PDB file of C-alpha atoms and ligand atoms in Angstrom:
ATOM      1  CA  UNK A 126      51.718  15.337  22.915  1.00 90.00           C
ATOM      2  CA  UNK A 127      50.653  17.919  20.886  1.00 95.00           C
ATOM      3  CA  UNK A 128      52.886  21.163  20.449  1.00 98.00           C
ATOM      4  CA  UNK A 129      51.535  23.978  18.241  1.00 98.00           C
ATOM      5  CA  UNK A 130      54.252  26.469  17.268  1.00 98.00           C
ATOM      6  CA  UNK A 131      54.806  29.746  15.316  1.00 98.00           C
ATOM      7  CA  UNK A 132      58.618  30.799  14.875  1.00 97.00           C
ATOM      8  CA  UNK A 133      59.425  34.173  13.661  1.00 96.00           C
ATOM      9  CA  UNK A 134      62.427  36.018  12.734  1.00 93.00           C
ATOM     10  CA  UNK A 135      63.880  37.858   9.996  1.00 91.00           C
ATOM     11  CA  UNK A 136      64.645  36.342   6.498  1.00 85.00           C
ATOM     12  CA  UNK A 137      68.262  34.613   7.431  1.00 88.00           C
ATOM     13  CA  UNK A 138      67.806  34.192  11.092  1.00 93.00           C
ATOM     14  CA  UNK A 139      68.491  30.537  10.611  1.00 92.00           C
ATOM     15  CA  UNK A 140      64.537  29.758  11.380  1.00 91.00           C
ATOM     16  CA  UNK A 141      65.228  27.129   8.593  1.00 88.00           C
ATOM     17  CA  UNK A 142      67.637  25.043  10.298  1.00 93.00           C
ATOM     18  CA  UNK A 143      65.966  25.666  14.070  1.00 97.00           C
ATOM     19  CA  UNK A 144      62.609  24.217  12.863  1.00 97.00           C
ATOM     20  CA  UNK A 145      64.801  21.228  11.897  1.00 96.00           C
ATOM     21  CA  UNK A 146      65.529  20.690  15.062  1.00 97.00           C
ATOM     22  CA  UNK A 147      62.288  21.638  16.769  1.00 98.00           C
ATOM     23  CA  UNK A 148      61.452  18.637  14.057  1.00 98.00           C
ATOM     24  CA  UNK A 149      63.605  16.428  15.560  1.00 97.00           C
ATOM     25  CA  UNK A 150      62.838  17.067  19.160  1.00 97.00           C
ATOM     26  CA  UNK A 151      59.054  17.055  19.103  1.00 97.00           C
ATOM     27  CA  UNK A 152      58.279  14.910  15.960  1.00 98.00           C
ATOM     28  CA  UNK A 153      55.950  17.953  14.982  1.00 98.00           C
ATOM     29  CA  UNK A 154      55.095  18.905  11.124  1.00 98.00           C
ATOM     30  CA  UNK A 155      57.392  21.605   9.702  1.00 97.00           C
ATOM     31  CA  UNK A 156      54.869  24.046   8.023  1.00 97.00           C
ATOM     32  CA  UNK A 157      57.163  26.807   5.790  1.00 95.00           C
ATOM     33  CA  UNK A 158      55.016  28.707   3.500  1.00 96.00           C
ATOM     34  CA  UNK A 159      58.186  29.804   1.456  1.00 93.00           C
ATOM     35  CA  UNK A 160      59.064  26.120   0.859  1.00 94.00           C
ATOM     36  CA  UNK A 161      55.154  25.243  -0.175  1.00 97.00           C
ATOM     37  CA  UNK A 162      55.329  28.433  -2.672  1.00 97.00           C
ATOM     38  CA  UNK A 163      58.786  27.323  -4.074  1.00 96.00           C
ATOM     39  CA  UNK A 164      57.366  23.906  -4.259  1.00 97.00           C
ATOM     40  CA  UNK A 165      54.251  25.280  -6.060  1.00 96.00           C
ATOM     41  CA  UNK A 166      56.801  27.225  -8.239  1.00 97.00           C
ATOM     42  CA  UNK A 167      58.895  24.212  -9.300  1.00 97.00           C
ATOM     43  CA  UNK A 168      55.876  22.431 -10.303  1.00 97.00           C
ATOM     44  CA  UNK A 169      54.578  24.844 -12.518  1.00 97.00           C
ATOM     45  CA  UNK A 170      51.272  25.107 -11.032  1.00 96.00           C
ATOM     46  CA  UNK A 171      48.912  28.404 -11.690  1.00 94.00           C
ATOM     47  CA  UNK A 172      49.454  29.668  -8.383  1.00 93.00           C
ATOM     48  CA  UNK A 173      52.923  28.943  -8.191  1.00 96.00           C
ATOM     49  CA  UNK A 174      53.248  31.188 -11.712  1.00 95.00           C
ATOM     50  CA  UNK A 175      51.574  33.846  -9.890  1.00 93.00           C
ATOM     51  CA  UNK A 176      53.487  33.478  -6.647  1.00 95.00           C
ATOM     52  CA  UNK A 177      56.607  33.460  -8.482  1.00 96.00           C
ATOM     53  CA  UNK A 178      56.565  37.176  -9.937  1.00 95.00           C
ATOM     54  CA  UNK A 179      55.585  38.378  -6.304  1.00 95.00           C
ATOM     55  CA  UNK A 180      58.273  36.417  -4.702  1.00 92.00           C
ATOM     56  CA  UNK A 181      61.436  37.293  -7.366  1.00 92.00           C
ATOM     57  CA  UNK A 182      60.157  41.226  -6.358  1.00 88.00           C
ATOM     58  CA  UNK A 183      60.316  40.197  -2.754  1.00 79.00           C
ATOM     59  CA  UNK A 184      56.688  41.371  -1.991  1.00 87.00           C
ATOM     60  CA  UNK A 185      54.197  39.139  -0.050  1.00 91.00           C
ATOM     61  CA  UNK A 186      51.913  36.558  -1.680  1.00 96.00           C
ATOM     62  CA  UNK A 187      48.089  37.420  -1.294  1.00 96.00           C
ATOM     63  CA  UNK A 188      46.600  36.677   2.379  1.00 96.00           C
ATOM     64  CA  UNK A 189      43.531  35.045   0.859  1.00 96.00           C
ATOM     65  CA  UNK A 190      45.959  32.675  -0.929  1.00 95.00           C
ATOM     66  CA  UNK A 191      48.488  31.779   1.917  1.00 97.00           C
ATOM     67  CA  UNK A 192      45.769  31.253   4.164  1.00 98.00           C
ATOM     68  CA  UNK A 193      44.127  28.722   2.387  1.00 96.00           C
ATOM     69  CA  UNK A 194      47.257  26.800   1.867  1.00 96.00           C
ATOM     70  CA  UNK A 195      48.042  26.919   5.634  1.00 98.00           C
ATOM     71  CA  UNK A 196      44.216  25.870   6.406  1.00 97.00           C
ATOM     72  CA  UNK A 197      44.363  22.918   4.047  1.00 96.00           C
ATOM     73  CA  UNK A 198      47.767  22.006   5.356  1.00 97.00           C
ATOM     74  CA  UNK A 199      46.995  21.997   8.986  1.00 97.00           C
ATOM     75  CA  UNK A 200      44.469  19.384   8.722  1.00 95.00           C
ATOM     76  CA  UNK A 201      46.810  16.384   7.251  1.00 96.00           C
ATOM     77  CA  UNK A 202      47.504  14.160   9.686  1.00 96.00           C
ATOM     78  CA  UNK A 203      51.157  14.708  10.805  1.00 96.00           C
ATOM     79  CA  UNK A 204      50.295  18.159  11.222  1.00 95.00           C
ATOM     80  CA  UNK A 205      46.557  17.340  13.330  1.00 93.00           C
ATOM     81  CA  UNK A 206      48.524  14.393  15.795  1.00 91.00           C
ATOM     82  CA  UNK A 207      51.705  15.343  16.660  1.00 96.00           C
ATOM     83  CA  UNK A 208      51.225  18.998  15.846  1.00 98.00           C
ATOM     84  CA  UNK A 209      53.061  21.694  14.047  1.00 98.00           C
ATOM     85  CA  UNK A 210      55.665  24.513  13.217  1.00 98.00           C
ATOM     86  CA  UNK A 211      54.991  27.097  11.305  1.00 97.00           C
ATOM     87  CA  UNK A 212      57.597  28.860   9.703  1.00 95.00           C
ATOM     88  CA  UNK A 213      57.170  32.156   7.481  1.00 92.00           C
ATOM     89  CA  UNK A 214      53.224  32.465   8.829  1.00 96.00           C
ATOM     90  CA  UNK A 215      51.469  34.487   9.451  1.00 96.00           C
ATOM     91  CA  UNK A 216      53.327  37.212   8.438  1.00 91.00           C
ATOM     92  CA  UNK A 217      50.610  39.746   7.908  1.00 91.00           C
ATOM     93  CA  UNK A 218      47.871  40.756  10.855  1.00 91.00           C
ATOM     94  CA  UNK A 219      45.165  39.391   8.495  1.00 94.00           C
ATOM     95  CA  UNK A 220      47.058  36.335   8.540  1.00 96.00           C
ATOM     96  CA  UNK A 221      47.189  36.159  12.187  1.00 95.00           C
ATOM     97  CA  UNK A 222      43.856  36.686  12.306  1.00 95.00           C
ATOM     98  CA  UNK A 223      43.265  33.540  10.189  1.00 97.00           C
ATOM     99  CA  UNK A 224      45.269  31.440  11.692  1.00 97.00           C
ATOM    100  CA  UNK A 225      43.427  31.805  15.424  1.00 96.00           C
ATOM    101  CA  UNK A 226      40.345  31.342  13.890  1.00 97.00           C
ATOM    102  CA  UNK A 227      41.491  28.131  11.884  1.00 97.00           C
ATOM    103  CA  UNK A 228      42.454  26.869  14.939  1.00 97.00           C
ATOM    104  CA  UNK A 229      39.921  28.095  17.170  1.00 97.00           C
ATOM    105  CA  UNK A 230      37.334  26.149  14.955  1.00 97.00           C
ATOM    106  CA  UNK A 231      39.399  22.931  15.398  1.00 96.00           C
ATOM    107  CA  UNK A 232      39.456  23.503  18.991  1.00 96.00           C
ATOM    108  CA  UNK A 233      43.149  24.187  18.737  1.00 97.00           C
ATOM    109  CA  UNK A 234      45.437  26.910  20.151  1.00 96.00           C
ATOM    110  CA  UNK A 235      48.927  27.922  20.280  1.00 97.00           C
ATOM    111  CA  UNK A 236      51.319  26.764  22.832  1.00 96.00           C
ATOM    112  CA  UNK A 237      54.130  29.248  21.827  1.00 95.00           C
ATOM    113  CA  UNK A 238      54.983  32.042  19.489  1.00 98.00           C
ATOM    114  CA  UNK A 239      58.995  32.575  19.046  1.00 98.00           C
ATOM    115  CA  UNK A 240      60.674  35.274  18.160  1.00 97.00           C
ATOM    116  CA  UNK A 241      64.341  34.116  17.167  1.00 97.00           C
ATOM    117  CA  UNK A 242      65.976  37.260  16.845  1.00 96.00           C
ATOM    118  CA  UNK A 243      69.123  38.320  15.177  1.00 96.00           C
ATOM    119  CA  UNK A 244      70.287  42.037  14.258  1.00 93.00           C
ATOM    120  CA  UNK A 245      69.404  43.691  11.145  1.00 90.00           C
ATOM    121  CA  UNK A 246      72.998  44.060  10.015  1.00 91.00           C
ATOM    122  CA  UNK A 247      73.699  40.042  10.978  1.00 93.00           C
ATOM    123  CA  UNK A 248      70.880  38.833   8.799  1.00 92.00           C
ATOM    124  CA  UNK A 249      71.718  41.037   6.078  1.00 90.00           C
ATOM    125  CA  UNK A 250      75.284  39.590   5.960  1.00 90.00           C
ATOM    126  CA  UNK A 251      73.940  36.079   6.078  1.00 88.00           C
ATOM    127  CA  UNK A 252      71.304  36.279   2.938  1.00 86.00           C
ATOM    128  CA  UNK A 253      74.209  37.874   0.621  1.00 87.00           C
ATOM    129  CA  UNK A 254      76.340  35.236   1.273  1.00 88.00           C
ATOM    130  CA  UNK A 255      73.670  32.271   0.583  1.00 82.00           C
ATOM    131  CA  UNK A 256      73.238  32.955  -2.658  1.00 79.00           C
ATOM    132  CA  UNK A 257      69.633  31.859  -3.562  1.00 80.00           C
ATOM    133  CA  UNK A 258      68.030  32.953  -6.719  1.00 82.00           C
ATOM    134  CA  UNK A 259      65.613  35.575  -5.190  1.00 79.00           C
ATOM    135  CA  UNK A 260      68.710  37.005  -2.613  1.00 84.00           C
ATOM    136  CA  UNK A 261      69.225  39.984  -4.974  1.00 87.00           C
ATOM    137  CA  UNK A 262      70.218  43.306  -3.127  1.00 88.00           C
ATOM    138  CA  UNK A 263      66.885  44.771  -4.051  1.00 90.00           C
ATOM    139  CA  UNK A 264      64.981  41.760  -2.950  1.00 87.00           C
ATOM    140  CA  UNK A 265      66.981  41.440   0.715  1.00 88.00           C
ATOM    141  CA  UNK A 266      66.385  44.960   1.211  1.00 89.00           C
ATOM    142  CA  UNK A 267      62.561  44.897   0.131  1.00 87.00           C
ATOM    143  CA  UNK A 268      61.895  41.484   2.242  1.00 85.00           C
ATOM    144  CA  UNK A 269      63.604  43.051   5.491  1.00 89.00           C
ATOM    145  CA  UNK A 270      61.607  46.317   5.111  1.00 90.00           C
ATOM    146  CA  UNK A 271      58.568  44.271   4.669  1.00 84.00           C
ATOM    147  CA  UNK A 272      59.150  42.370   7.689  1.00 87.00           C
ATOM    148  CA  UNK A 273      59.375  45.426  10.062  1.00 88.00           C
ATOM    149  CA  UNK A 274      56.259  47.210   8.322  1.00 89.00           C
ATOM    150  CA  UNK A 275      53.741  43.993   7.955  1.00 83.00           C
ATOM    151  CA  UNK A 276      55.484  41.659  10.845  1.00 86.00           C
ATOM    152  CA  UNK A 277      56.270  43.485  13.294  1.00 91.00           C
ATOM    153  CA  UNK A 278      52.733  44.314  14.615  1.00 94.00           C
ATOM    154  CA  UNK A 279      51.961  40.548  14.189  1.00 96.00           C
ATOM    155  CA  UNK A 280      54.477  40.077  17.096  1.00 97.00           C
ATOM    156  CA  UNK A 281      53.189  42.610  19.087  1.00 96.00           C
ATOM    157  CA  UNK A 282      49.778  41.227  18.788  1.00 94.00           C
ATOM    158  CA  UNK A 283      50.784  37.829  19.540  1.00 96.00           C
ATOM    159  CA  UNK A 284      52.704  39.758  22.359  1.00 96.00           C
ATOM    160  CA  UNK A 285      49.857  41.351  23.794  1.00 93.00           C
ATOM    161  CA  UNK A 286      48.354  37.680  23.910  1.00 89.00           C
ATOM    162  CA  UNK A 287      51.258  36.574  26.546  1.00 92.00           C
ATOM    163  CA  UNK A 288      52.251  34.255  23.501  1.00 93.00           C
ATOM    164  CA  UNK A 289      55.170  35.902  22.272  1.00 97.00           C
ATOM    165  CA  UNK A 290      58.872  34.205  23.617  1.00 97.00           C
ATOM    166  CA  UNK A 291      61.931  36.485  22.427  1.00 97.00           C
ATOM    167  CA  UNK A 292      64.965  33.930  21.700  1.00 98.00           C
ATOM    168  CA  UNK A 293      68.585  35.411  21.179  1.00 98.00           C
ATOM    169  CA  UNK A 294      69.698  33.853  17.907  1.00 97.00           C
ATOM    170  CA  UNK A 295      73.109  34.721  18.018  1.00 97.00           C
ATOM    171  CA  UNK A 296      75.981  31.686  18.762  1.00 96.00           C
ATOM    172  CA  UNK A 297      76.014  28.099  17.582  1.00 96.00           C
ATOM    173  CA  UNK A 298      73.108  26.047  15.917  1.00 97.00           C
ATOM    174  CA  UNK A 299      73.667  24.010  19.125  1.00 98.00           C
ATOM    175  CA  UNK A 300      73.455  27.103  20.981  1.00 98.00           C
ATOM    176  CA  UNK A 301      70.314  28.297  19.768  1.00 98.00           C
ATOM    177  CA  UNK A 302      68.836  25.421  19.866  1.00 98.00           C
ATOM    178  CA  UNK A 303      69.195  24.564  23.270  1.00 98.00           C
ATOM    179  CA  UNK A 304      67.623  27.791  24.019  1.00 98.00           C
ATOM    180  CA  UNK A 305      64.802  27.203  22.027  1.00 98.00           C
ATOM    181  CA  UNK A 306      64.119  24.001  23.516  1.00 98.00           C
ATOM    182  CA  UNK A 307      64.336  25.190  26.837  1.00 98.00           C
ATOM    183  CA  UNK A 308      61.863  27.997  26.144  1.00 97.00           C
ATOM    184  CA  UNK A 309      59.152  25.721  24.679  1.00 97.00           C
ATOM    185  CA  UNK A 310      59.431  22.900  27.145  1.00 97.00           C
ATOM    186  CA  UNK A 311      58.749  26.300  29.512  1.00 95.00           C
ATOM    187  CA  UNK A 312      55.712  26.832  27.457  1.00 93.00           C
ATOM    188  CA  UNK A 313      54.185  23.167  27.663  1.00 92.00           C
TER     189      UNK A 313
HETATM  190  P1  AMP B 209      60.469  32.427   3.036  1.00 56.73           P
HETATM  191  O1  AMP B 209      61.323  31.222   2.380  1.00 56.73           O
HETATM  192  O2  AMP B 209      59.805  32.308   4.202  1.00 56.73           O
HETATM  193  O3  AMP B 209      61.536  33.792   3.159  1.00 56.73           O
HETATM  194  O4  AMP B 209      59.642  33.348   1.783  1.00 56.73           O
HETATM  195  C1  AMP B 209      59.779  33.529   0.493  1.00 56.73           C
HETATM  196  C2  AMP B 209      58.839  34.107  -0.261  1.00 56.73           C
HETATM  197  O5  AMP B 209      57.967  33.835  -0.336  1.00 56.73           O
HETATM  198  C3  AMP B 209      58.461  35.543   0.600  1.00 56.73           C
HETATM  199  O6  AMP B 209      59.629  36.393   0.348  1.00 56.73           O
HETATM  200  C4  AMP B 209      57.239  35.756  -0.121  1.00 56.73           C
HETATM  201  O7  AMP B 209      57.345  36.312  -0.887  1.00 56.73           O
HETATM  202  C5  AMP B 209      56.148  34.379   0.267  1.00 56.73           C
HETATM  203  N1  AMP B 209      56.125  34.132   1.245  1.00 56.73           N
HETATM  204  C6  AMP B 209      56.148  33.126   1.986  1.00 56.73           C
HETATM  205  N2  AMP B 209      55.475  32.794   3.052  1.00 56.73           N
HETATM  206  C7  AMP B 209      54.739  33.917   3.242  1.00 56.73           C
HETATM  207  C8  AMP B 209      53.166  34.276   3.671  1.00 56.73           C
HETATM  208  N3  AMP B 209      53.033  34.125   4.868  1.00 56.73           N
HETATM  209  N4  AMP B 209      52.814  35.548   3.441  1.00 56.73           N
HETATM  210  C9  AMP B 209      53.137  35.910   1.817  1.00 56.73           C
HETATM  211  N5  AMP B 209      54.415  35.783   1.379  1.00 56.73           N
HETATM  212  C10 AMP B 209      55.053  34.522   1.710  1.00 56.73           C
END
């Protein structure tokens, strides 16, 4: 069985943790563009060096770069066979359209688009307490504002296609995981 998912949620909503639960349940590849970019920064590649400035300011890395990275990643065997959960992508309308084109070209489609919903005040508090290097107050505010501006329309886009399911992200890790898995099973 191949499972192809996208998970949305404000930064700090617990997407990363819940992705691991999804990976353990379905054996899919966890594709986090944030993780891939941070790896490129650590490796000191040219792309990583350029991306770091944008990431430090809480901005978005260019669509063309991100779409290229994801298209390449989706052709790797662990994503081709069992499927994937995309985390942090697509973040803009052009990215959403690119994803659907990439999948359609490979005769594939998404099973579900999940919206892990945690209120703004709660994610702000969570991000401030995790103390990551790119989690300055300005960067947090910038990323949350960008989420509303750029990503909200992407949610609406997937909603219009009948793919979006909103899941309450408040509660224990296990409670949220059970909710997500019930919703995914329902869509398969
Ligand atoms: P994340 O770990 O998903 O919060 O991503 C960390 C940072 O990487 C973001 O604040 C952006 O600067 C950048 N980034 C990650 N994914 C994307 C994407 N799909 N499009 C543009 N920039 C991204």
